[in-house]
Amino acid sequence: MTRGWIKAFLVACALALLAAALRHDLASWSARQGMARLGAGDVAGAEAAFRRAIGFGEPAAPLHFNLGVAHYRDHAHAPARGQFDLAIAAAASQPELRQAAHYNRGNSFYRQAESVSGRDRRAAIPLLRQAMDDYRQALALAPGDANARGNLELAQARLRRLVSGLGGDKQ
């Protein structure tokens, strides 16, 4: 009877190892599919593939970041920011990824501010302030980032123009 239990235990261990390997392979395959769909401009397909990869155990932070980039390229700024939020939260031990997510989230805020500023200057002001906060956070993580510094200066100048166009009314 002892040999039967040992054999059953070994078979169970082998099946568990195979299942883990299959899960890892499916996660990697789904992440590659997501990148391919992203490259082809298929944002919905990329999102579905990245979500599958996360479900199979692929590290979430880079996938959320890539989803944010996909939404940003599709001019869907609010969903992009949501994905950058998730990437920032999941990348606690990855300062380079957190920095890139802050920078890109700032870009999403800035682009949305630009898109609404023609219709509603007051609505653009808090978006520009949020963009500036993200650029500052990106600079805190990478002080030498010329792109973040340049975008911060651009957002500050745009905010000054909007506020002066409102006759100094900041709200």
Short mmCIF file of C-alpha atoms in Angstrom, two decimals:
data_model
loop_
_atom_site.label_atom_id
_atom_site.label_comp_id
_atom_site.label_asym_id
_atom_site.label_seq_id
_atom_site.Cartn_x
_atom_site.Cartn_y
_atom_site.Cartn_z
CA MET A 1 0.00 0.00 0.00
CA THR A 2 2.87 2.39 0.71
CA ARG A 3 4.22 2.02 -2.83
CA GLY A 4 0.79 2.90 -4.22
CA TRP A 5 0.72 6.12 -2.20
CA ILE A 6 4.24 7.02 -3.27
CA LYS A 7 3.37 6.46 -6.93
CA ALA A 8 0.19 8.52 -6.56
CA PHE A 9 2.17 11.29 -4.86
CA LEU A 10 4.81 11.31 -7.60
CA VAL A 11 2.15 11.39 -10.32
CA ALA A 12 0.41 14.28 -8.52
CA CYS A 13 3.72 16.17 -8.26
CA ALA A 14 4.47 15.60 -11.93
CA LEU A 15 0.99 16.84 -12.90
CA ALA A 16 1.40 19.92 -10.70
CA LEU A 17 4.73 20.72 -12.35
CA LEU A 18 3.24 20.25 -15.80
CA ALA A 19 0.30 22.48 -14.92
CA ALA A 20 2.66 25.22 -13.65
CA ALA A 21 4.77 24.99 -16.80
CA LEU A 22 1.66 25.13 -18.99
CA ARG A 23 0.35 28.14 -17.06
CA HIS A 24 3.69 29.93 -17.53
CA ASP A 25 3.74 29.11 -21.24
CA LEU A 26 0.17 30.34 -21.68
CA ALA A 27 1.00 33.55 -19.81
CA SER A 28 4.05 34.19 -22.01
CA TRP A 29 2.14 33.35 -25.17
CA SER A 30 -0.72 35.69 -24.19
CA ALA A 31 1.75 38.51 -23.44
CA ARG A 32 3.41 38.02 -26.85
CA GLN A 33 -0.02 38.02 -28.50
CA GLY A 34 -0.82 41.26 -26.71
CA MET A 35 2.37 42.88 -27.93
CA ALA A 36 1.71 41.70 -31.49
CA ARG A 37 -1.84 43.05 -31.40
CA LEU A 38 -0.61 46.28 -29.90
CA GLY A 39 1.91 46.61 -32.72
CA ALA A 40 -0.86 46.02 -35.24
CA GLY A 41 -2.99 48.76 -33.67
CA ASP A 42 -5.60 46.35 -32.29
CA VAL A 43 -6.12 47.90 -28.87
CA ALA A 44 -9.10 45.71 -27.93
CA GLY A 45 -7.24 42.54 -28.94
CA ALA A 46 -4.13 43.65 -27.05
CA GLU A 47 -6.19 44.36 -23.96
CA ALA A 48 -7.85 40.94 -24.08
CA ALA A 49 -4.50 39.18 -24.53
CA PHE A 50 -2.82 41.16 -21.74
CA ARG A 51 -5.71 40.41 -19.39
CA ARG A 52 -5.35 36.70 -20.19
CA ALA A 53 -1.62 36.94 -19.48
CA ILE A 54 -2.28 38.58 -16.12
CA GLY A 55 -4.84 35.88 -15.33
CA PHE A 56 -2.26 33.19 -16.07
CA GLY A 57 0.22 34.84 -13.72
CA GLU A 58 2.33 37.07 -15.94
CA PRO A 59 3.69 40.08 -13.98
CA ALA A 60 0.98 42.72 -14.12
CA ALA A 61 2.95 45.99 -14.03
CA PRO A 62 4.47 45.84 -17.54
CA LEU A 63 1.22 44.56 -19.02
CA HIS A 64 -0.79 47.38 -17.44
CA PHE A 65 1.83 49.82 -18.72
CA ASN A 66 1.52 48.41 -22.24
CA LEU A 67 -2.28 48.61 -22.03
CA GLY A 68 -1.92 52.24 -21.00
CA VAL A 69 0.25 52.88 -24.03
CA ALA A 70 -2.31 51.15 -26.25
CA HIS A 71 -5.14 53.31 -24.92
CA TYR A 72 -3.00 56.45 -25.20
CA ARG A 73 -2.25 55.69 -28.85
CA ASP A 74 -5.97 55.20 -29.37
CA HIS A 75 -6.59 58.67 -27.83
CA ALA A 76 -8.50 57.07 -24.94
CA HIS A 77 -6.84 59.15 -22.24
CA ALA A 78 -8.97 58.21 -19.21
CA PRO A 79 -8.55 54.43 -19.77
CA ALA A 80 -4.84 55.02 -20.41
CA ARG A 81 -4.50 56.77 -17.05
CA GLY A 82 -6.35 53.93 -15.35
CA GLN A 83 -3.85 51.43 -16.72
CA PHE A 84 -0.90 53.65 -15.78
CA ASP A 85 -2.37 53.85 -12.25
CA LEU A 86 -2.40 50.05 -12.08
CA ALA A 87 1.15 49.85 -13.46
CA ILE A 88 2.39 52.33 -10.84
CA ALA A 89 0.71 50.37 -8.05
CA ALA A 90 2.07 47.03 -9.29
CA ALA A 91 5.61 48.30 -9.95
CA ALA A 92 6.61 49.12 -6.38
CA SER A 93 10.03 47.50 -6.85
CA GLN A 94 10.53 48.70 -10.44
CA PRO A 95 11.46 52.41 -10.33
CA GLU A 96 12.12 52.61 -14.08
CA LEU A 97 8.66 51.32 -14.89
CA ARG A 98 7.03 53.56 -12.27
CA GLN A 99 8.88 56.55 -13.72
CA ALA A 100 7.74 55.72 -17.25
CA ALA A 101 4.15 55.21 -16.05
CA HIS A 102 4.13 58.59 -14.27
CA TYR A 103 5.55 60.26 -17.37
CA ASN A 104 2.97 58.66 -19.65
CA ARG A 105 0.12 59.32 -17.24
CA GLY A 106 1.23 62.96 -17.26
CA ASN A 107 1.12 62.90 -21.05
CA SER A 108 -2.43 61.52 -20.90
CA PHE A 109 -3.53 64.32 -18.58
CA TYR A 110 -1.82 66.89 -20.80
CA ARG A 111 -3.41 65.58 -24.01
CA GLN A 112 -6.85 65.52 -22.43
CA ALA A 113 -6.33 69.09 -21.20
CA GLU A 114 -5.41 70.12 -24.72
CA SER A 115 -8.48 68.44 -26.15
CA VAL A 116 -10.88 70.22 -23.76
CA SER A 117 -9.15 73.60 -23.52
CA GLY A 118 -10.78 74.94 -26.67
CA ARG A 119 -14.25 74.24 -25.29
CA ASP A 120 -13.72 74.65 -21.55
CA ARG A 121 -10.58 76.31 -20.24
CA ARG A 122 -11.66 75.77 -16.64
CA ALA A 123 -11.84 72.01 -17.17
CA ALA A 124 -8.34 71.97 -18.65
CA ILE A 125 -6.70 73.62 -15.63
CA PRO A 126 -6.96 70.69 -13.15
CA LEU A 127 -5.87 68.29 -15.88
CA LEU A 128 -2.74 70.35 -16.49
CA ARG A 129 -2.04 70.45 -12.76
CA GLN A 130 -2.33 66.66 -12.59
CA ALA A 131 -0.01 66.35 -15.59
CA MET A 132 2.51 68.57 -13.81
CA ASP A 133 2.28 66.42 -10.67
CA ASP A 134 3.04 63.31 -12.71
CA TYR A 135 5.96 64.96 -14.48
CA ARG A 136 7.34 65.97 -11.07
CA GLN A 137 6.98 62.40 -9.81
CA ALA A 138 8.73 61.14 -12.94
CA LEU A 139 11.55 63.62 -12.28
CA ALA A 140 11.78 62.52 -8.64
CA LEU A 141 12.46 58.99 -9.89
CA ALA A 142 14.77 60.09 -12.74
CA PRO A 143 16.04 63.64 -12.14
CA GLY A 144 17.93 63.76 -15.44
CA ASP A 145 14.91 62.94 -17.64
CA ALA A 146 14.94 65.77 -20.18
CA ASN A 147 11.57 64.73 -21.65
CA ALA A 148 9.82 64.91 -18.28
CA ARG A 149 11.48 68.26 -17.54
CA GLY A 150 10.51 69.64 -20.95
CA ASN A 151 6.92 68.43 -20.63
CA LEU A 152 6.68 69.92 -17.14
CA GLU A 153 7.81 73.28 -18.49
CA LEU A 154 5.38 72.97 -21.41
CA ALA A 155 2.48 72.19 -19.04
CA GLN A 156 3.43 75.09 -16.76
CA ALA A 157 3.49 77.50 -19.71
CA ARG A 158 0.15 76.18 -20.99
CA LEU A 159 -1.38 76.56 -17.53
CA ARG A 160 -0.15 80.17 -17.30
CA ARG A 161 -1.73 80.96 -20.70
CA LEU A 162 -5.04 79.37 -19.70
CA VAL A 163 -5.17 81.16 -16.36
CA SER A 164 -4.28 84.51 -17.92
CA GLY A 165 -6.98 83.93 -20.55
CA LEU A 166 -9.50 83.61 -17.72
CA GLY A 167 -8.53 87.02 -16.41
CA GLY A 168 -6.49 85.57 -13.59
CA ASP A 169 -9.35 83.40 -12.28
CA LYS A 170 -7.58 80.14 -11.39
CA GLN A 171 -10.70 78.12 -10.69
#
